[in-house]
Coordinates of C-alpha atoms in Angstrom, one line a residue:
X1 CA -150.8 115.3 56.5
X2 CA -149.8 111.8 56.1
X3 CA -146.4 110.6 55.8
X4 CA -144.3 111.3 52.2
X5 CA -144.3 107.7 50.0
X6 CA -142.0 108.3 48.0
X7 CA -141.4 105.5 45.2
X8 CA -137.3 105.1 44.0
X9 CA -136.6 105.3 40.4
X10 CA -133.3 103.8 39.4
X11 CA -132.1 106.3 37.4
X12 CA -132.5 110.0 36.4
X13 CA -132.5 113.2 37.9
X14 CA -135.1 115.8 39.7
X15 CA -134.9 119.6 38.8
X16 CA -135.7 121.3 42.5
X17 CA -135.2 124.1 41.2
X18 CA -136.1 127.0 38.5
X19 CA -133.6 129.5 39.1
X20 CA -130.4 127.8 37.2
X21 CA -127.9 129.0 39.8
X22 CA -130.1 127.5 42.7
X23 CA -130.5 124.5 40.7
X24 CA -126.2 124.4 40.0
X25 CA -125.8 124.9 43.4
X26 CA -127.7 122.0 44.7
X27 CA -125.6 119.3 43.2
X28 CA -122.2 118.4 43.8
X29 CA -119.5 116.0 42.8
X30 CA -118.6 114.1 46.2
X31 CA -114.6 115.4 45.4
X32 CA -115.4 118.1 46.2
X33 CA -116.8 118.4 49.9
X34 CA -115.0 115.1 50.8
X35 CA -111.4 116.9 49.6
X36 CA -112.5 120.3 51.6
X37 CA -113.0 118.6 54.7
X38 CA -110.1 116.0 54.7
X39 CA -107.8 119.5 53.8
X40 CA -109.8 121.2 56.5
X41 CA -109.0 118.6 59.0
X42 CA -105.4 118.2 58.5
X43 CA -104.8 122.1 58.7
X44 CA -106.8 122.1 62.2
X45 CA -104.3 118.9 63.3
X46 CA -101.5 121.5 62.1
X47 CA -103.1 123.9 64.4
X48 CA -103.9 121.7 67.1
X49 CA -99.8 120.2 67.3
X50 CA -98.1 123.8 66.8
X51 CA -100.7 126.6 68.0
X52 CA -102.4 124.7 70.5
X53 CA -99.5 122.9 72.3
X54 CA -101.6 119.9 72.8
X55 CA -100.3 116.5 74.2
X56 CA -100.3 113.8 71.9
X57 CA -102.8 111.6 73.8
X58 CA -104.4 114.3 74.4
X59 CA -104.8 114.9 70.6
X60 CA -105.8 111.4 69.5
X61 CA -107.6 110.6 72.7
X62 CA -109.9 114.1 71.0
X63 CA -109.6 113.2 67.4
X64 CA -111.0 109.4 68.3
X65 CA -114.0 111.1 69.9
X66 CA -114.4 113.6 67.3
X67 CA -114.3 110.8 64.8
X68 CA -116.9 108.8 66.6
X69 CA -119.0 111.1 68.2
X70 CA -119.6 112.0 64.0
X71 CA -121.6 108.6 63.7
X72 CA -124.1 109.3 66.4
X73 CA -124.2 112.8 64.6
X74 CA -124.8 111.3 61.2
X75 CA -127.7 109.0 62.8
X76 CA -129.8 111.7 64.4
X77 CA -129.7 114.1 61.7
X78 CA -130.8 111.3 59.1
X79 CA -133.5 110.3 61.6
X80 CA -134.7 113.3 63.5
X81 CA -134.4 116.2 60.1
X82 CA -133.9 114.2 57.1
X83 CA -136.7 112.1 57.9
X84 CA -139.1 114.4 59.9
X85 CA -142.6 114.2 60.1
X86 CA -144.4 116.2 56.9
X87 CA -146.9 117.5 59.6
X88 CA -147.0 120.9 57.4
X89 CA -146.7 121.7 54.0
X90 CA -143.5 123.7 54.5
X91 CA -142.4 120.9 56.8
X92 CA -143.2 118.5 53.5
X93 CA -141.3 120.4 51.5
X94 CA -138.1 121.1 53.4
X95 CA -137.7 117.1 53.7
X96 CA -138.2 116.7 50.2
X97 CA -135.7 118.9 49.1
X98 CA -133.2 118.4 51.6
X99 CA -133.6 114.4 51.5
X100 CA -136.9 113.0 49.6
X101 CA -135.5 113.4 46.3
X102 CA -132.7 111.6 46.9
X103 CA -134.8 108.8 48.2
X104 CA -136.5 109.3 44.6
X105 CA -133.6 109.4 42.8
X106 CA -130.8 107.3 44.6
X107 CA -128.8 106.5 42.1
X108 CA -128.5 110.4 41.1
X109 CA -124.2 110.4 42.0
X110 CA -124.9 114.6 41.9
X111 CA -127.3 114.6 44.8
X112 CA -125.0 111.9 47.2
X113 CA -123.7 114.8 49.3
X114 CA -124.8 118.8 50.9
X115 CA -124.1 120.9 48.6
X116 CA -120.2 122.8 48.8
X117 CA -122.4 126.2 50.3
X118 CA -124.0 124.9 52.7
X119 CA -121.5 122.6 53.6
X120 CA -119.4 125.4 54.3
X121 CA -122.0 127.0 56.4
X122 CA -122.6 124.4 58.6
X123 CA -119.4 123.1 59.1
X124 CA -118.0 126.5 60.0
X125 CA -120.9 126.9 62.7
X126 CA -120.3 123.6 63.8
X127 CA -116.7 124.6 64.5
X128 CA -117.4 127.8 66.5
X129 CA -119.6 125.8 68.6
X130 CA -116.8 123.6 69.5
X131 CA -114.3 126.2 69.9
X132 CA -116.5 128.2 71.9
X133 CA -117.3 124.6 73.9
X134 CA -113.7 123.6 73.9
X135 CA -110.9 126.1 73.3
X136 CA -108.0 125.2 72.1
X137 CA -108.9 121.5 72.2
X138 CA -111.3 122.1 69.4
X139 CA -108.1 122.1 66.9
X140 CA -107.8 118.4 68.2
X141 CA -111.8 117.2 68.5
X142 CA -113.1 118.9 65.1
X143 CA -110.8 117.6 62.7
X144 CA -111.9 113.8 63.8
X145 CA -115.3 115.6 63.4
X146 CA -114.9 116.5 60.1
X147 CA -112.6 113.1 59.4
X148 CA -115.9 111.5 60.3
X149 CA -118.1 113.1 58.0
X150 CA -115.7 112.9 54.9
X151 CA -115.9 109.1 55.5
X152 CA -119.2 109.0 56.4
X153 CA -120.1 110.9 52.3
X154 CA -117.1 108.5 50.9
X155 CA -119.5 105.4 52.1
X156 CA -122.8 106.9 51.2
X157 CA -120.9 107.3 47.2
X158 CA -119.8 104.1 47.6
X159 CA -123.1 102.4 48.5
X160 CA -124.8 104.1 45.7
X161 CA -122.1 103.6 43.2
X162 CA -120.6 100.6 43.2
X163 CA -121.8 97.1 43.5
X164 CA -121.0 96.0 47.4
X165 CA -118.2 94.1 48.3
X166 CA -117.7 90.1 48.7
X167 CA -116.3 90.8 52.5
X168 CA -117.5 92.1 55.9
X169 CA -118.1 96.1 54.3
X170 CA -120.9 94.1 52.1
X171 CA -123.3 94.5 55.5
X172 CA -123.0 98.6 54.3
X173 CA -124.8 98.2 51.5
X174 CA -127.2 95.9 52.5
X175 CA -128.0 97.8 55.6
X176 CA -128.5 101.2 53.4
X177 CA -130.7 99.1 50.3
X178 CA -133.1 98.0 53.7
X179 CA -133.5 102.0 54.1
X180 CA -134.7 102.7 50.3
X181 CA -136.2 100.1 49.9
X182 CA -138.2 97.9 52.4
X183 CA -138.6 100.6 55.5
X184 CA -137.0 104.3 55.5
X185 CA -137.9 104.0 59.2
X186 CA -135.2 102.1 60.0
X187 CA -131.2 101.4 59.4
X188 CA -130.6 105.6 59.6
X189 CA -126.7 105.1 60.3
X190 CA -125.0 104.6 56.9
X191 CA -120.7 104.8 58.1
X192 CA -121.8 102.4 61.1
X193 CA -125.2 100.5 62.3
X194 CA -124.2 100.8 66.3
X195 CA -126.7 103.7 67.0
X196 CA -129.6 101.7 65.5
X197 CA -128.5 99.5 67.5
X198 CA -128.4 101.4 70.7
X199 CA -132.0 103.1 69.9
X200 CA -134.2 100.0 68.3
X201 CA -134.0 101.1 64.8
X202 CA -132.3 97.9 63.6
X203 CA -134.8 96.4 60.8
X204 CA -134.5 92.5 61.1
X205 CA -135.8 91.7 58.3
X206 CA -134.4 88.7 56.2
X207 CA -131.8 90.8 54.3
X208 CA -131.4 87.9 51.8
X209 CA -134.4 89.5 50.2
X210 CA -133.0 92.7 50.1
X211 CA -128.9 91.3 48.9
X212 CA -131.6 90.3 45.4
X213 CA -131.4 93.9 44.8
X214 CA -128.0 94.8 44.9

C-alpha cells in the first residue's frame, strides 16, 4: 500500500466518526488537557517534597530530565506511530485517525490535542511505568514529564493559532509549516528541533519559501 498523500485544507472540519459520542469525544479544547496535566504535575511535586522526602537537587535534577526526556518522547511518537507506514489497511486507518486528519485539517483548533480520555489513559500508564521504574522518585521525574507535554500541546495551539512571532520562537512555526507542507518526513519535533537534529531529520530546505505561508 503506498504511502497516505494527504492534501491540507485551511479550514473546516472532518467527522471520524458516526456514533455522536465517539465523535464528541475525539475533539477537545487544548484547556482542557493542558490544565489537567499542569494540576497533575504540581500535585505529584506536592507529593514528591512531603511524601517522598526527596532532596531538592535531587527533585529538580529529576524534574529537568523529566521535562526533557518529554521532547525526545514527543519526537518518536510523531515519527515512529503518528507517521507509520500504511502497510495495511488497518494500519492506514489507525494513522488517519489518530494523526492524518489533522494533517488534512490543520487549522481544526478541536483536533490540536489527544482527546481528555485517552489522555487520561496514557498518562496514568505512563506513570505506573515510572513508579514501578522509579519509586518514589517518580513524584519528582513525572511531573517534568507531564510539565513537558503541557508545553509541548501549548506550542502545537500556538503554531496553528496564531501568526508566529517577530523573535527567535518564529523558527517554531516555520519548522512545523515545513512538516504540513513541503515534507511530513521531516521536522517531527514541534516544542524543540534537537532530536531531528540528532537523527538526520532536519529538512534544509530554504525556509524563506515556506515563512510565504505563514
Amino acid at each position: 500500500m503506498e504511502k497516505q498523500n494527504i492534501r491540507p485544507k485551511h479550514s473546516g472540519s472532518k467527522q471520524l466518526f458516526e456514533n455522536p459520542i465517539l465523535e464528541r469525544l475525539s475533539r477537545t479544547h487544548i484547556a482542557i488537557p493542558v490544565t489537567l496535566f499542569f494540576l497533575t504535575g504540581m500535585v505529584l511535586l506536592y507529593f514528591a517534597f512531603t511524601y517522598a522526602v526527596l532532596d531538592n537537587r535531587v527533585i529538580l535534577g529529576l524534574f529537568l530530565i523529566g521535562f526533557f526526556g518529554f521532547t525526545f518522547i514527543e519526537y518518536w511518537v510523531h515519527r515512529s506511530i503518528y507517521h507509520i507506514e500504511p502497510t495495511t489497511e488497518a494500519r492506514s486507518k489507525f494513522q488517519y485517525i489518530a494523526h492524518g486528519v489533522h494533517h488534512e485539517y490543520p487549522k481544526d483548533k478541536t483536533r490540536l490535542a489527544m482527546p481528555p480520555v485517552i489522555a487520561i489513559l496514557v498518562v496514568g500508564l505512563l506513570f505506573s511505568i515510572s513508579y514501578f521504574a522509579l519509586n518514589n522518585y517518580a513524584f519528582a521525574f513525572f511531573p517534568g514529564f507531564i510539565w513537558g507535554y503541557a508545553s509541548y500541546l501549548l506550542v502545537h495551539y500556538c503554531v496553528h493559532a496564531y501568526p508566529p512571532p517577530k523573535n527567535y520562537f518564529k523558527m517554531l512555526w516555520v519548522n512545523h509549516a515545513v512538516h504540513h507542507y513541503k515534507d511530513g518526513n521531516a521536522v517531527f519535533g514541534v516544542s524543540s528541533p534537537i532530536w531531528d537534529y540528532v537523527f538526520g531529520t532536519m529538512d534544509t530546505m530554504d525556509k524563506n519559501k515556506v515563512q510565504e505561508n505563514l
